[in-house]
Amino acid sequence: MISRRRLLTVGSSAVAGGIIGAPFVARAQSAEFSYKYANNLPLTHPMNVRAREMAEAIKKETNGRVDIAIFPNNQLGSDTDMLSQVRSGGIEFFTLSGLILSTLVPAASINGIGFAFPDYDTVWKAMDGDLGAHVRGHIAKANLVAMEKIWDNGFRQTTTSTKQINTVEDFKGIKIRVPVSPLWTSMFKALESAPASINFSEVYTALQTKVVDAQENPLAIISTAKLFEVQKYCSLTNHMWDGFWFLANRRAWEAIPADLQKIVAKNINDAGMKERADVFALNAGLQKELADKGMVFNQPSADSFRNKLRTGGFYAEWKGKYGDEAWAILEKAVGKLA
Ligand code: X2X
């Protein structure tokens, strides 16, 4: 059965543009599990490209019993809104940065500790290994299901409309947008910036209207969300690695019979692996493309940033928050931090 309300909701989003997949009438009539997957990224980002293939494969391999409709680009609201929807069951699937998820699951921000990861090999070893398992355990306690493979957002870079960031002195006092997460705010305060918590749905406008002068994101997002139109400088600070947990509402997930769950999970995790490769390739090639569009790049040394975090007590403070056991799992993966 499909309620009138659901038809209206799905129908009106389709009209708003961007619903991916088969027309909703066919889906509603044929699929036993008509689920929504929502996210905050543009259609052109590898996350949505791979998710579309994933949804098609799931539909095919489940003989139409599981049909996932994708709502990209904050169509269903900001990350904060979507997090409450996936908790209540208003949406069944949602990809969210672990750092933002930490507003609900404090342990989930640990991979975002400043300058923790030197490279992608270390990231995937940790996130597909003990550190990821530790975080997923905490997510499960919050009644959400996290798929095994975290999707890549990337190493984050700093853009501004005003100046290059060369040393920690340049972070002083800049009005920088950060996602809604205590770790982000804490880190940019430790760098003596003036961080403002703003959901991604508002970032382009906030930069355009100069509510803030700066933001930080991986190149794949600076490109696909067209932030280069409203930012001039890009400093390759690589200050943290960020990824998206593919989350499911627990009740909705458990409603799916085990044999179908297996097909769904496999396709989601496979799509995540492909998305990782896509983002890696994109980030590697984008500097030139963004420079051609007018962005001015520089590559600062991380030393002054890291020293400031260390001497200001940032690592000690967060070690205390996560606890010794979690910190030991992190340091086992990345080496001694403080
Ligand atoms: O909000 C952001 O900056 C983004 C898109 O990178 C995240 O989802 C954390």
XYZ file of C-alpha atoms in Angstrom, residues 65-276:
212
model
C 11.618 -6.005 -4.925
C 13.975 -3.298 -3.617
C 13.764 0.064 -5.322
C 15.884 2.947 -4.074
C 15.017 6.478 -5.169
C 17.851 8.978 -4.862
C 17.343 12.520 -3.604
C 20.621 14.398 -4.127
C 21.691 17.949 -3.417
C 19.822 18.581 -0.157
C 16.458 18.216 -1.904
C 15.041 16.770 1.313
C 16.714 19.337 3.557
C 20.051 20.093 5.187
C 22.276 17.437 6.752
C 20.780 18.299 10.119
C 17.263 17.754 8.724
C 18.203 14.537 6.915
C 19.840 13.121 10.039
C 16.578 13.454 11.933
C 14.676 11.982 8.981
C 16.843 8.878 8.802
C 16.444 8.440 12.562
C 12.653 8.689 12.373
C 12.346 6.613 9.194
C 11.198 9.491 6.982
C 14.098 8.471 4.760
C 15.625 5.006 4.812
C 19.183 5.733 3.628
C 21.451 8.740 4.073
C 25.171 9.398 3.595
C 26.687 11.655 6.226
C 30.173 12.796 7.207
C 31.265 11.061 10.393
C 32.126 14.476 11.789
C 28.553 15.716 11.434
C 27.198 12.381 12.632
C 29.163 13.067 15.816
C 26.381 15.455 16.873
C 24.526 12.174 17.564
C 27.400 9.670 17.883
C 30.382 11.501 19.440
C 32.859 8.715 18.557
C 32.170 9.178 14.833
C 34.304 12.288 14.355
C 37.607 10.648 15.283
C 38.905 10.301 11.714
C 38.695 14.095 11.361
C 41.384 14.861 13.953
C 43.654 17.450 12.362
C 46.545 16.103 10.282
C 46.016 12.551 11.551
C 46.212 10.781 8.183
C 49.301 11.126 5.968
C 47.783 9.433 2.902
C 44.963 7.306 1.505
C 46.654 3.959 2.231
C 46.564 4.813 5.901
C 42.971 6.050 5.645
C 41.568 2.871 4.101
C 43.581 0.570 6.334
C 42.116 2.342 9.371
C 38.565 2.854 8.135
C 38.219 -0.668 6.691
C 39.921 -1.984 9.827
C 39.790 -1.382 13.568
C 39.024 2.344 13.582
C 36.065 1.961 11.230
C 34.772 -1.023 13.210
C 35.037 1.003 16.419
C 32.967 3.831 14.928
C 30.384 1.504 13.388
C 29.897 -0.122 16.770
C 28.981 3.255 18.252
C 26.686 4.074 15.313
C 24.815 0.806 15.901
C 24.110 1.849 19.482
C 22.326 4.922 18.111
C 19.873 2.684 16.237
C 21.359 3.361 12.830
C 23.035 0.818 10.587
C 26.315 1.833 8.937
C 27.323 -0.123 5.854
C 30.787 -1.600 6.057
C 32.594 0.598 3.528
C 32.775 4.294 4.237
C 32.565 6.443 1.070
C 35.249 9.013 0.339
C 34.794 12.729 0.750
C 38.513 13.399 0.672
C 41.359 15.385 2.171
C 40.058 18.863 2.856
C 41.573 22.035 1.405
C 41.015 25.631 2.427
C 39.545 28.238 0.076
C 39.087 31.951 0.676
C 37.957 35.029 -1.174
C 40.637 37.159 0.466
C 44.080 35.560 0.767
C 46.252 32.486 0.637
C 46.864 30.433 3.730
C 50.619 29.915 4.035
C 51.209 29.585 7.763
C 49.022 29.385 10.843
C 49.157 33.195 11.139
C 46.959 33.368 8.028
C 44.181 31.423 9.744
C 44.014 34.042 12.477
C 40.668 35.826 12.538
C 39.323 34.600 9.189
C 35.592 34.023 9.033
C 35.442 30.438 7.864
C 32.430 28.244 7.313
C 32.689 24.824 8.917
C 30.114 21.993 8.836
C 27.946 21.534 11.922
C 30.256 19.558 14.207
C 32.013 20.262 17.516
C 35.320 18.893 16.179
C 35.377 21.294 13.239
C 34.571 24.282 15.425
C 37.150 23.263 18.007
C 39.898 22.806 15.438
C 39.411 26.144 13.707
C 39.144 27.909 17.053
C 42.435 26.267 17.982
C 43.873 27.758 14.769
C 42.460 31.113 15.972
C 40.010 31.455 13.093
C 36.400 32.545 13.562
C 34.444 29.441 12.482
C 30.718 29.592 11.672
C 28.694 26.345 11.647
C 26.684 26.263 8.432
C 25.053 23.299 6.692
C 26.328 22.554 3.189
C 22.946 23.502 1.710
C 23.720 27.146 2.630
C 27.417 27.295 1.779
C 27.368 28.682 -1.752
C 25.084 31.540 -0.714
C 27.030 32.219 2.483
C 30.213 32.614 0.430
C 28.523 34.610 -2.306
C 26.990 37.098 0.128
C 30.224 37.214 2.176
C 28.599 36.026 5.374
C 31.900 34.129 5.545
C 35.154 34.614 3.625
C 36.405 31.062 3.619
C 35.424 27.404 3.664
C 37.217 24.075 3.464
C 36.354 21.032 1.318
C 38.005 18.487 -0.967
C 38.622 19.574 -4.564
C 35.887 17.254 -5.884
C 33.331 19.322 -3.975
C 34.914 22.701 -4.730
C 34.489 21.680 -8.371
C 31.095 19.932 -8.484
C 29.404 22.440 -6.161
C 30.994 25.288 -8.159
C 32.528 26.934 -5.110
C 35.265 28.237 -7.439
C 32.707 30.788 -8.616
C 32.649 32.421 -5.184
C 36.197 31.721 -3.901
C 39.531 32.917 -5.276
C 42.325 31.166 -3.372
C 42.784 27.491 -2.704
C 45.426 26.482 -0.189
C 46.218 22.775 -0.180
C 46.169 22.404 3.588
C 45.109 18.708 3.608
C 44.106 19.370 7.194
C 41.841 16.361 7.673
C 40.379 13.349 5.942
C 36.602 13.125 5.793
C 34.312 10.312 4.652
C 30.604 9.564 4.372
C 29.013 6.704 6.302
C 26.239 5.062 4.305
C 23.535 4.918 6.966
C 20.235 3.077 7.123
C 17.294 3.487 9.458
C 17.434 0.337 11.580
C 13.753 -0.584 11.375
C 13.692 -0.118 7.601
C 16.869 -2.153 7.224
C 15.620 -5.003 9.380
C 12.351 -5.123 7.448
C 14.301 -6.382 4.426
C 14.672 -10.193 4.352
C 18.227 -11.460 4.828
C 18.751 -12.635 1.240
C 17.776 -9.224 -0.132
C 19.766 -7.401 2.561
C 22.831 -9.224 1.319
C 22.284 -8.005 -2.238
C 21.635 -4.442 -1.094
C 24.666 -4.288 1.214
C 26.971 -5.779 -1.393
C 25.913 -3.266 -4.023
C 26.175 -0.311 -1.648
C 29.673 -1.342 -0.540
C 30.781 -2.036 -4.135
C 29.499 1.374 -5.208
C 31.425 2.925 -2.325
C 34.646 1.301 -3.507
C 34.098 2.671 -7.011
C 33.286 6.098 -5.605
C 36.600 6.047 -3.695
